[in-house]
Structures are given as C-alpha cells and as structure tokens.
PDB file of N, CA and C in Angstrom:
ATOM      1  N   MET A   1     -21.785   1.914  -0.001  1.00 51.00           N
ATOM      2  CA  MET A   1     -23.299   1.572   0.510  1.00 51.00           C
ATOM      3  C   MET A   1     -23.339   0.526   1.495  1.00 51.00           C
ATOM      4  N   GLN A   2     -24.218   1.206   2.472  1.00 57.00           N
ATOM      5  CA  GLN A   2     -24.076   0.136   3.631  1.00 57.00           C
ATOM      6  C   GLN A   2     -25.047  -0.716   3.375  1.00 57.00           C
ATOM      7  N   SER A   3     -25.428  -2.000   4.202  1.00 57.00           N
ATOM      8  CA  SER A   3     -26.416  -2.614   3.671  1.00 57.00           C
ATOM      9  C   SER A   3     -27.246  -2.655   5.368  1.00 57.00           C
ATOM     10  N   ALA A   4     -28.592  -2.669   5.362  1.00 62.00           N
ATOM     11  CA  ALA A   4     -29.660  -2.364   6.565  1.00 62.00           C
ATOM     12  C   ALA A   4     -29.706  -4.084   7.136  1.00 62.00           C
ATOM     13  N   GLN A   5     -29.218  -4.242   7.944  1.00 70.00           N
ATOM     14  CA  GLN A   5     -28.957  -5.539   8.560  1.00 70.00           C
ATOM     15  C   GLN A   5     -30.573  -5.624   9.815  1.00 70.00           C
ATOM     16  N   PHE A   6     -30.811  -6.586   9.696  1.00 68.00           N
ATOM     17  CA  PHE A   6     -32.221  -7.340  10.542  1.00 68.00           C
ATOM     18  C   PHE A   6     -31.324  -7.226  12.107  1.00 68.00           C
ATOM     19  N   LYS A   7     -31.787  -6.512  13.266  1.00 73.00           N
ATOM     20  CA  LYS A   7     -30.992  -6.469  14.233  1.00 73.00           C
ATOM     21  C   LYS A   7     -32.432  -7.229  15.318  1.00 73.00           C
ATOM     22  N   PRO A   8     -32.563  -7.982  15.647  1.00 72.00           N
ATOM     23  CA  PRO A   8     -33.352  -8.841  16.470  1.00 72.00           C
ATOM     24  C   PRO A   8     -33.641  -8.090  17.740  1.00 72.00           C
ATOM     25  N   ASP A   9     -34.905  -7.892  18.103  1.00 77.00           N
ATOM     26  CA  ASP A   9     -35.106  -7.510  19.350  1.00 77.00           C
ATOM     27  C   ASP A   9     -34.719  -8.032  20.888  1.00 77.00           C
ATOM     28  N   PRO A  10     -34.383  -7.892  21.694  1.00 81.00           N
ATOM     29  CA  PRO A  10     -33.969  -8.787  22.870  1.00 81.00           C
ATOM     30  C   PRO A  10     -35.491  -9.404  23.341  1.00 81.00           C
ATOM     31  N   GLN A  11     -36.381  -8.051  23.261  1.00 85.00           N
ATOM     32  CA  GLN A  11     -37.141  -8.737  24.406  1.00 85.00           C
ATOM     33  C   GLN A  11     -38.164  -9.905  23.455  1.00 85.00           C
ATOM     34  N   PHE A  12     -37.911 -10.424  22.294  1.00 85.00           N
ATOM     35  CA  PHE A  12     -38.800 -11.109  21.823  1.00 85.00           C
ATOM     36  C   PHE A  12     -38.114 -12.381  21.675  1.00 85.00           C
ATOM     37  N   GLN A  13     -38.166 -13.519  21.362  1.00 88.00           N
ATOM     38  CA  GLN A  13     -37.965 -15.020  20.622  1.00 88.00           C
ATOM     39  C   GLN A  13     -38.412 -14.980  19.599  1.00 88.00           C
ATOM     40  N   TYR A  14     -37.489 -15.587  18.657  1.00 87.00           N
ATOM     41  CA  TYR A  14     -37.302 -15.488  17.212  1.00 87.00           C
ATOM     42  C   TYR A  14     -37.562 -17.226  17.006  1.00 87.00           C
ATOM     43  N   PRO A  15     -38.376 -17.557  15.931  1.00 90.00           N
ATOM     44  CA  PRO A  15     -38.627 -19.098  15.466  1.00 90.00           C
ATOM     45  C   PRO A  15     -37.294 -19.485  14.853  1.00 90.00           C
ATOM     46  N   PRO A  16     -36.882 -21.082  15.207  1.00 92.00           N
ATOM     47  CA  PRO A  16     -35.514 -21.225  14.139  1.00 92.00           C
ATOM     48  C   PRO A  16     -36.100 -20.865  12.873  1.00 92.00           C
ATOM     49  N   ILE A  17     -34.411 -20.896  12.157  1.00 91.00           N
ATOM     50  CA  ILE A  17     -34.390 -20.425  10.832  1.00 91.00           C
ATOM     51  C   ILE A  17     -35.357 -21.558   9.938  1.00 91.00           C
ATOM     52  N   TRP A  18     -34.926 -22.844  10.336  1.00 94.00           N
ATOM     53  CA  TRP A  18     -35.731 -23.888   9.638  1.00 94.00           C
ATOM     54  C   TRP A  18     -37.294 -23.406   9.421  1.00 94.00           C
ATOM     55  N   ARG A  19     -37.720 -23.250  10.479  1.00 94.00           N
ATOM     56  CA  ARG A  19     -39.399 -22.695  10.572  1.00 94.00           C
ATOM     57  C   ARG A  19     -39.766 -21.686   9.852  1.00 94.00           C
ATOM     58  N   ARG A  20     -38.742 -20.467   9.699  1.00 92.00           N
ATOM     59  CA  ARG A  20     -39.149 -19.091   8.845  1.00 92.00           C
ATOM     60  C   ARG A  20     -39.060 -19.789   7.276  1.00 92.00           C
ATOM     61  N   VAL A  21     -38.369 -20.488   6.980  1.00 94.00           N
ATOM     62  CA  VAL A  21     -37.831 -20.874   5.474  1.00 94.00           C
ATOM     63  C   VAL A  21     -39.116 -22.017   5.371  1.00 94.00           C
ATOM     64  N   LEU A  22     -39.764 -22.900   6.077  1.00 95.00           N
ATOM     65  CA  LEU A  22     -40.657 -23.771   5.783  1.00 95.00           C
ATOM     66  C   LEU A  22     -41.783 -22.730   5.646  1.00 95.00           C
ATOM     67  N   CYS A  23     -42.235 -22.051   6.615  1.00 95.00           N
ATOM     68  CA  CYS A  23     -43.039 -20.866   6.632  1.00 95.00           C
ATOM     69  C   CYS A  23     -43.423 -20.034   5.097  1.00 95.00           C
ATOM     70  N   THR A  24     -41.772 -19.595   4.429  1.00 95.00           N
ATOM     71  CA  THR A  24     -42.035 -18.926   3.612  1.00 95.00           C
ATOM     72  C   THR A  24     -42.401 -20.075   2.132  1.00 95.00           C
ATOM     73  N   LEU A  25     -41.593 -20.911   1.902  1.00 96.00           N
ATOM     74  CA  LEU A  25     -42.239 -22.131   1.124  1.00 96.00           C
ATOM     75  C   LEU A  25     -43.548 -22.537   1.113  1.00 96.00           C
ATOM     76  N   GLY A  26     -44.396 -22.375   2.247  1.00 96.00           N
ATOM     77  CA  GLY A  26     -45.723 -22.627   2.513  1.00 96.00           C
ATOM     78  C   GLY A  26     -46.513 -21.761   2.170  1.00 96.00           C
ATOM     79  N   TYR A  27     -46.249 -20.439   2.140  1.00 96.00           N
ATOM     80  CA  TYR A  27     -46.835 -19.130   1.749  1.00 96.00           C
ATOM     81  C   TYR A  27     -46.443 -19.161  -0.095  1.00 96.00           C
ATOM     82  N   SER A  28     -45.374 -19.216  -0.195  1.00 97.00           N
ATOM     83  CA  SER A  28     -44.986 -19.311  -1.678  1.00 97.00           C
ATOM     84  C   SER A  28     -45.679 -20.259  -2.476  1.00 97.00           C
ATOM     85  N   VAL A  29     -46.059 -21.538  -2.338  1.00 97.00           N
ATOM     86  CA  VAL A  29     -46.844 -22.723  -2.823  1.00 97.00           C
ATOM     87  C   VAL A  29     -48.140 -21.944  -2.850  1.00 97.00           C
ATOM     88  N   GLY A  30     -48.447 -21.630  -1.338  1.00 97.00           N
ATOM     89  CA  GLY A  30     -49.842 -21.141  -1.641  1.00 97.00           C
ATOM     90  C   GLY A  30     -50.023 -20.052  -2.488  1.00 97.00           C
ATOM     91  N   ALA A  31     -49.699 -19.278  -2.918  1.00 97.00           N
ATOM     92  CA  ALA A  31     -49.920 -18.267  -3.569  1.00 97.00           C
ATOM     93  C   ALA A  31     -49.919 -18.564  -5.102  1.00 97.00           C
ATOM     94  N   PHE A  32     -48.913 -19.808  -5.206  1.00 97.00           N
ATOM     95  CA  PHE A  32     -48.431 -20.250  -6.513  1.00 97.00           C
ATOM     96  C   PHE A  32     -50.589 -20.527  -7.215  1.00 97.00           C
ATOM     97  N   ALA A  33     -50.167 -21.482  -5.955  1.00 98.00           N
ATOM     98  CA  ALA A  33     -51.917 -21.950  -6.150  1.00 98.00           C
ATOM     99  C   ALA A  33     -52.741 -21.366  -6.483  1.00 98.00           C
ATOM    100  N   GLY A  34     -52.975 -19.817  -5.697  1.00 96.00           N
ATOM    101  CA  GLY A  34     -53.970 -19.299  -6.315  1.00 96.00           C
ATOM    102  C   GLY A  34     -54.018 -18.358  -7.454  1.00 96.00           C
ATOM    103  N   ILE A  35     -52.403 -18.480  -7.812  1.00 96.00           N
ATOM    104  CA  ILE A  35     -52.656 -17.512  -8.789  1.00 96.00           C
ATOM    105  C   ILE A  35     -52.504 -18.076 -10.106  1.00 96.00           C
ATOM    106  N   SER A  36     -52.231 -19.376 -10.043  1.00 95.00           N
ATOM    107  CA  SER A  36     -52.277 -20.381 -10.851  1.00 95.00           C
ATOM    108  C   SER A  36     -54.163 -20.320 -11.356  1.00 95.00           C
ATOM    109  N   ILE A  37     -55.099 -20.401 -10.358  1.00 96.00           N
ATOM    110  CA  ILE A  37     -56.271 -21.176 -10.622  1.00 96.00           C
ATOM    111  C   ILE A  37     -56.814 -19.263 -11.277  1.00 96.00           C
ATOM    112  N   LEU A  38     -55.841 -18.378 -10.627  1.00 95.00           N
ATOM    113  CA  LEU A  38     -56.485 -17.131 -11.596  1.00 95.00           C
ATOM    114  C   LEU A  38     -55.999 -17.027 -13.095  1.00 95.00           C
ATOM    115  N   GLY A  39     -55.011 -17.762 -13.122  1.00 92.00           N
ATOM    116  CA  GLY A  39     -54.251 -17.927 -14.455  1.00 92.00           C
ATOM    117  C   GLY A  39     -55.281 -18.588 -15.481  1.00 92.00           C
ATOM    118  N   VAL A  40     -55.786 -19.635 -14.653  1.00 93.00           N
ATOM    119  CA  VAL A  40     -56.443 -20.189 -15.522  1.00 93.00           C
ATOM    120  C   VAL A  40     -58.429 -19.772 -15.786  1.00 93.00           C
ATOM    121  N   LEU A  41     -58.543 -18.995 -14.940  1.00 94.00           N
ATOM    122  CA  LEU A  41     -59.786 -18.248 -15.419  1.00 94.00           C
ATOM    123  C   LEU A  41     -59.897 -17.311 -16.097  1.00 94.00           C
ATOM    124  N   LEU A  42     -58.504 -16.487 -15.787  1.00 92.00           N
ATOM    125  CA  LEU A  42     -57.922 -14.872 -16.492  1.00 92.00           C
ATOM    126  C   LEU A  42     -57.917 -15.531 -18.156  1.00 92.00           C
ATOM    127  N   VAL A  43     -56.780 -16.091 -18.446  1.00 90.00           N
ATOM    128  CA  VAL A  43     -56.136 -16.715 -19.705  1.00 90.00           C
ATOM    129  C   VAL A  43     -57.176 -17.516 -20.472  1.00 90.00           C
ATOM    130  N   HIS A  44     -57.219 -17.135 -21.860  1.00 90.00           N
ATOM    131  CA  HIS A  44     -58.120 -17.490 -22.723  1.00 90.00           C
ATOM    132  C   HIS A  44     -57.444 -18.981 -23.063  1.00 90.00           C
ATOM    133  N   VAL A  45     -58.468 -19.842 -23.019  1.00 89.00           N
ATOM    134  CA  VAL A  45     -57.899 -21.398 -23.379  1.00 89.00           C
ATOM    135  C   VAL A  45     -57.629 -21.837 -24.217  1.00 89.00           C
ATOM    136  N   ASP A  46     -57.580 -20.876 -25.724  1.00 89.00           N
ATOM    137  CA  ASP A  46     -56.192 -21.177 -26.909  1.00 89.00           C
ATOM    138  C   ASP A  46     -54.923 -21.059 -26.444  1.00 89.00           C
ATOM    139  N   CYS A  47     -55.132 -19.976 -25.363  1.00 85.00           N
ATOM    140  CA  CYS A  47     -53.251 -19.729 -25.280  1.00 85.00           C
ATOM    141  C   CYS A  47     -52.916 -20.941 -24.423  1.00 85.00           C
ATOM    142  N   GLN A  48     -53.675 -21.466 -23.261  1.00 83.00           N
ATOM    143  CA  GLN A  48     -53.392 -22.309 -22.800  1.00 83.00           C
ATOM    144  C   GLN A  48     -52.814 -23.759 -23.384  1.00 83.00           C
ATOM    145  N   LEU A  49     -53.799 -24.145 -23.876  1.00 86.00           N
ATOM    146  CA  LEU A  49     -53.730 -25.487 -24.791  1.00 86.00           C
ATOM    147  C   LEU A  49     -52.774 -25.373 -26.366  1.00 86.00           C
ATOM    148  N   GLU A  50     -52.995 -24.543 -26.629  1.00 86.00           N
ATOM    149  CA  GLU A  50     -52.180 -24.333 -28.678  1.00 86.00           C
ATOM    150  C   GLU A  50     -51.229 -23.268 -28.277  1.00 86.00           C
ATOM    151  N   ASP A  51     -51.094 -22.376 -27.641  1.00 84.00           N
ATOM    152  CA  ASP A  51     -49.921 -21.252 -27.562  1.00 84.00           C
ATOM    153  C   ASP A  51     -50.271 -20.310 -28.419  1.00 84.00           C
ATOM    154  N   LYS A  52     -51.227 -20.147 -28.480  1.00 90.00           N
ATOM    155  CA  LYS A  52     -51.932 -19.122 -29.546  1.00 90.00           C
ATOM    156  C   LYS A  52     -52.823 -17.689 -28.626  1.00 90.00           C
ATOM    157  N   CYS A  53     -51.565 -16.939 -28.158  1.00 87.00           N
ATOM    158  CA  CYS A  53     -51.954 -16.073 -27.105  1.00 87.00           C
ATOM    159  C   CYS A  53     -52.056 -14.680 -27.581  1.00 87.00           C
ATOM    160  N   SER A  54     -53.052 -14.128 -27.221  1.00 90.00           N
ATOM    161  CA  SER A  54     -53.114 -12.301 -27.633  1.00 90.00           C
ATOM    162  C   SER A  54     -52.117 -11.580 -26.793  1.00 90.00           C
ATOM    163  N   THR A  55     -52.182 -10.723 -27.167  1.00 92.00           N
ATOM    164  CA  THR A  55     -51.134  -9.708 -26.422  1.00 92.00           C
ATOM    165  C   THR A  55     -51.593  -9.684 -24.693  1.00 92.00           C
ATOM    166  N   SER A  56     -53.169  -9.050 -24.815  1.00 92.00           N
ATOM    167  CA  SER A  56     -53.619  -9.509 -23.415  1.00 92.00           C
ATOM    168  C   SER A  56     -53.278 -10.282 -22.438  1.00 92.00           C
ATOM    169  N   ASP A  57     -53.511 -11.724 -23.078  1.00 89.00           N
ATOM    170  CA  ASP A  57     -53.028 -12.870 -22.849  1.00 89.00           C
ATOM    171  C   ASP A  57     -51.680 -12.789 -21.802  1.00 89.00           C
ATOM    172  N   ARG A  58     -50.731 -12.112 -22.871  1.00 91.00           N
ATOM    173  CA  ARG A  58     -49.259 -12.427 -22.535  1.00 91.00           C
ATOM    174  C   ARG A  58     -49.107 -11.641 -21.294  1.00 91.00           C
ATOM    175  N   ILE A  59     -50.198 -10.352 -21.291  1.00 94.00           N
ATOM    176  CA  ILE A  59     -49.714  -8.837 -20.435  1.00 94.00           C
ATOM    177  C   ILE A  59     -50.372  -9.746 -19.189  1.00 94.00           C
ATOM    178  N   ILE A  60     -51.343 -10.723 -19.103  1.00 93.00           N
ATOM    179  CA  ILE A  60     -52.226 -10.819 -17.840  1.00 93.00           C
ATOM    180  C   ILE A  60     -51.123 -12.195 -17.294  1.00 93.00           C
ATOM    181  N   ASP A  61     -50.699 -12.944 -18.180  1.00 91.00           N
ATOM    182  CA  ASP A  61     -49.550 -13.776 -17.657  1.00 91.00           C
ATOM    183  C   ASP A  61     -48.328 -13.571 -17.100  1.00 91.00           C
ATOM    184  N   SER A  62     -47.867 -12.295 -18.031  1.00 94.00           N
ATOM    185  CA  SER A  62     -46.538 -11.773 -16.935  1.00 94.00           C
ATOM    186  C   SER A  62     -46.605 -11.122 -15.724  1.00 94.00           C
ATOM    187  N   LEU A  63     -48.258 -10.372 -15.645  1.00 96.00           N
ATOM    188  CA  LEU A  63     -48.802  -9.480 -14.286  1.00 96.00           C
ATOM    189  C   LEU A  63     -48.816 -10.693 -13.572  1.00 96.00           C
ATOM    190  N   LEU A  64     -49.355 -12.277 -13.432  1.00 95.00           N
ATOM    191  CA  LEU A  64     -49.335 -12.607 -12.521  1.00 95.00           C
ATOM    192  C   LEU A  64     -47.987 -13.205 -11.961  1.00 95.00           C
ATOM    193  N   SER A  65     -47.110 -13.446 -12.970  1.00 95.00           N
ATOM    194  CA  SER A  65     -46.080 -13.806 -12.503  1.00 95.00           C
ATOM    195  C   SER A  65     -45.179 -13.015 -11.425  1.00 95.00           C
ATOM    196  N   ALA A  66     -45.444 -11.763 -12.094  1.00 97.00           N
ATOM    197  CA  ALA A  66     -44.620 -10.556 -11.005  1.00 97.00           C
ATOM    198  C   ALA A  66     -45.487 -10.404  -9.970  1.00 97.00           C
ATOM    199  N   VAL A  67     -47.057 -10.366  -9.714  1.00 97.00           N
ATOM    200  CA  VAL A  67     -47.655 -10.605  -8.369  1.00 97.00           C
ATOM    201  C   VAL A  67     -46.892 -12.144  -7.399  1.00 97.00           C
ATOM    202  N   TRP A  68     -46.802 -12.873  -8.124  1.00 97.00           N
ATOM    203  CA  TRP A  68     -46.248 -14.121  -7.171  1.00 97.00           C
ATOM    204  C   TRP A  68     -44.872 -14.189  -7.033  1.00 97.00           C
ATOM    205  N   LEU A  69     -43.775 -13.525  -7.807  1.00 97.00           N
ATOM    206  CA  LEU A  69     -42.521 -13.049  -7.210  1.00 97.00           C
ATOM    207  C   LEU A  69     -42.681 -12.086  -6.253  1.00 97.00           C
ATOM    208  N   VAL A  70     -43.352 -10.959  -6.244  1.00 97.00           N
ATOM    209  CA  VAL A  70     -43.434 -10.390  -4.906  1.00 97.00           C
ATOM    210  C   VAL A  70     -44.594 -11.009  -3.755  1.00 97.00           C
ATOM    211  N   ALA A  71     -45.206 -11.642  -3.913  1.00 96.00           N
ATOM    212  CA  ALA A  71     -45.793 -12.084  -2.463  1.00 96.00           C
ATOM    213  C   ALA A  71     -45.031 -13.251  -1.883  1.00 96.00           C
ATOM    214  N   THR A  72     -44.236 -13.652  -2.966  1.00 96.00           N
ATOM    215  CA  THR A  72     -43.139 -14.800  -2.190  1.00 96.00           C
ATOM    216  C   THR A  72     -41.741 -13.732  -1.640  1.00 96.00           C
ATOM    217  N   LEU A  73     -41.516 -12.715  -2.474  1.00 96.00           N
ATOM    218  CA  LEU A  73     -40.574 -11.838  -1.128  1.00 96.00           C
ATOM    219  C   LEU A  73     -41.049 -11.082  -0.125  1.00 96.00           C
ATOM    220  N   PHE A  74     -42.415 -10.988  -0.504  1.00 95.00           N
ATOM    221  CA  PHE A  74     -43.203 -10.287   1.202  1.00 95.00           C
ATOM    222  C   PHE A  74     -43.085 -11.072   1.987  1.00 95.00           C
ATOM    223  N   ALA A  75     -43.419 -12.681   1.768  1.00 95.00           N
ATOM    224  CA  ALA A  75     -43.452 -13.600   2.570  1.00 95.00           C
ATOM    225  C   ALA A  75     -41.998 -13.936   3.345  1.00 95.00           C
ATOM    226  N   ALA A  76     -41.166 -14.050   2.555  1.00 94.00           N
ATOM    227  CA  ALA A  76     -40.071 -14.399   3.183  1.00 94.00           C
ATOM    228  C   ALA A  76     -39.541 -12.910   3.924  1.00 94.00           C
ATOM    229  N   PHE A  77     -39.723 -11.891   3.410  1.00 93.00           N
ATOM    230  CA  PHE A  77     -39.258 -10.417   4.069  1.00 93.00           C
ATOM    231  C   PHE A  77     -40.112 -10.952   5.957  1.00 93.00           C
ATOM    232  N   LYS A  78     -41.309 -11.043   5.463  1.00 93.00           N
ATOM    233  CA  LYS A  78     -42.373 -10.856   7.090  1.00 93.00           C
ATOM    234  C   LYS A  78     -42.058 -12.502   7.675  1.00 93.00           C
ATOM    235  N   ALA A  79     -41.669 -13.465   6.906  1.00 92.00           N
ATOM    236  CA  ALA A  79     -41.197 -14.493   7.882  1.00 92.00           C
ATOM    237  C   ALA A  79     -39.973 -14.445   8.702  1.00 92.00           C
ATOM    238  N   TRP A  80     -38.676 -13.691   8.083  1.00 90.00           N
ATOM    239  CA  TRP A  80     -37.877 -13.602   8.606  1.00 90.00           C
ATOM    240  C   TRP A  80     -37.638 -12.626   9.530  1.00 90.00           C
ATOM    241  N   ARG A  81     -38.526 -11.810   9.795  1.00 90.00           N
ATOM    242  CA  ARG A  81     -38.267 -10.603  10.869  1.00 90.00           C
ATOM    243  C   ARG A  81     -39.713 -11.286  11.992  1.00 90.00           C
ATOM    244  N   GLY A  82     -40.519 -12.279  11.488  1.00 90.00           N
ATOM    245  CA  GLY A  82     -41.224 -13.194  12.790  1.00 90.00           C
ATOM    246  C   GLY A  82     -42.529 -12.782  12.908  1.00 90.00           C
ATOM    247  N   GLU A  83     -42.967 -12.195  11.729  1.00 90.00           N
ATOM    248  CA  GLU A  83     -44.449 -11.276  11.393  1.00 90.00           C
ATOM    249  C   GLU A  83     -45.481 -12.435  10.910  1.00 90.00           C
ATOM    250  N   LEU A  84     -44.960 -13.265  10.386  1.00 92.00           N
ATOM    251  CA  LEU A  84     -46.016 -14.169   9.378  1.00 92.00           C
ATOM    252  C   LEU A  84     -46.580 -15.272  10.304  1.00 92.00           C
ATOM    253  N   PRO A  85     -48.046 -15.336  10.252  1.00 92.00           N
ATOM    254  CA  PRO A  85     -48.771 -16.345  11.044  1.00 92.00           C
ATOM    255  C   PRO A  85     -48.381 -18.106  10.592  1.00 92.00           C
ATOM    256  N   GLY A  86     -47.709 -18.615  11.626  1.00 90.00           N
ATOM    257  CA  GLY A  86     -46.631 -20.011  11.599  1.00 90.00           C
ATOM    258  C   GLY A  86     -45.597 -19.691  12.233  1.00 90.00           C
ATOM    259  N   CYS A  87     -45.208 -18.673  11.888  1.00 90.00           N
ATOM    260  CA  CYS A  87     -43.724 -18.439  12.523  1.00 90.00           C
ATOM    261  C   CYS A  87     -43.488 -17.354  13.302  1.00 90.00           C
ATOM    262  N   ARG A  88     -44.469 -16.786  13.929  1.00 90.00           N
ATOM    263  CA  ARG A  88     -44.100 -15.609  14.878  1.00 90.00           C
ATOM    264  C   ARG A  88     -43.220 -15.138  15.612  1.00 90.00           C
ATOM    265  N   LYS A  89     -42.758 -14.163  16.066  1.00 86.00           N
ATOM    266  CA  LYS A  89     -41.576 -13.884  17.393  1.00 86.00           C
ATOM    267  C   LYS A  89     -42.625 -14.375  19.008  1.00 86.00           C
ATOM    268  N   GLN A  90     -42.224 -14.584  19.782  1.00 86.00           N
ATOM    269  CA  GLN A  90     -42.495 -14.743  20.801  1.00 86.00           C
ATOM    270  C   GLN A  90     -42.203 -13.748  21.881  1.00 86.00           C
ATOM    271  N   LEU A  91     -42.534 -13.351  23.013  1.00 85.00           N
ATOM    272  CA  LEU A  91     -42.479 -12.403  24.124  1.00 85.00           C
ATOM    273  C   LEU A  91     -41.303 -13.611  24.557  1.00 85.00           C
ATOM    274  N   ARG A  92     -40.366 -13.028  25.219  1.00 81.00           N
ATOM    275  CA  ARG A  92     -39.548 -13.727  26.380  1.00 81.00           C
ATOM    276  C   ARG A  92     -40.100 -13.424  27.441  1.00 81.00           C
ATOM    277  N   THR A  93     -40.383 -14.493  28.504  1.00 76.00           N
ATOM    278  CA  THR A  93     -40.918 -14.401  29.779  1.00 76.00           C
ATOM    279  C   THR A  93     -39.667 -14.876  30.861  1.00 76.00           C
TER     280      THR A  93
END
C-alpha cells in the first residue's frame, strides 16, 4: 500500500509548521465551543445534570462528538495544505 504524500507546489511559500498547528488548534477550539453550545441547546437538561439520558440524547451527543472530530480533521488537513484562513500559502515573488 502506497501513501499519498503531500507535495508542496514550488510556486507557493507555505506557512511554518508551528503556524499551521496553531491554526488547527484554534479552529478545533472554535468548533468545540460551537458544538458545545449546540449540545446545551439540543440535549435535555436532565441528561446534562442528572445523567438521565434518553436514547435521542445519547444519539445527539454521539453525533456532535463525531462532527467535532470530523471538523478537527478537516481543519488539520486544510491547514497543512495552506488553505485555511490564518495560515494560507503565499505566492512566491
């Protein structure tokens, strides 16, 4: 099995690794905050406070967790390729 390696385009200058990692973390924290607010709005208060969760509450919780994971992986992918605002690749001059 071959791995598909990212080959940087020589026409562009990519941001340093630390900046791409920092952008990924920033977007991940932002996604977590947004998804947490959705969780508070969508999951019943008894499930949040007293751990009396219905099946629908557990499904919503699992779906929101999966959305956060996918959003974090997507942000990492886009940041590494230099396509995320905050760490975009620049045209070489």
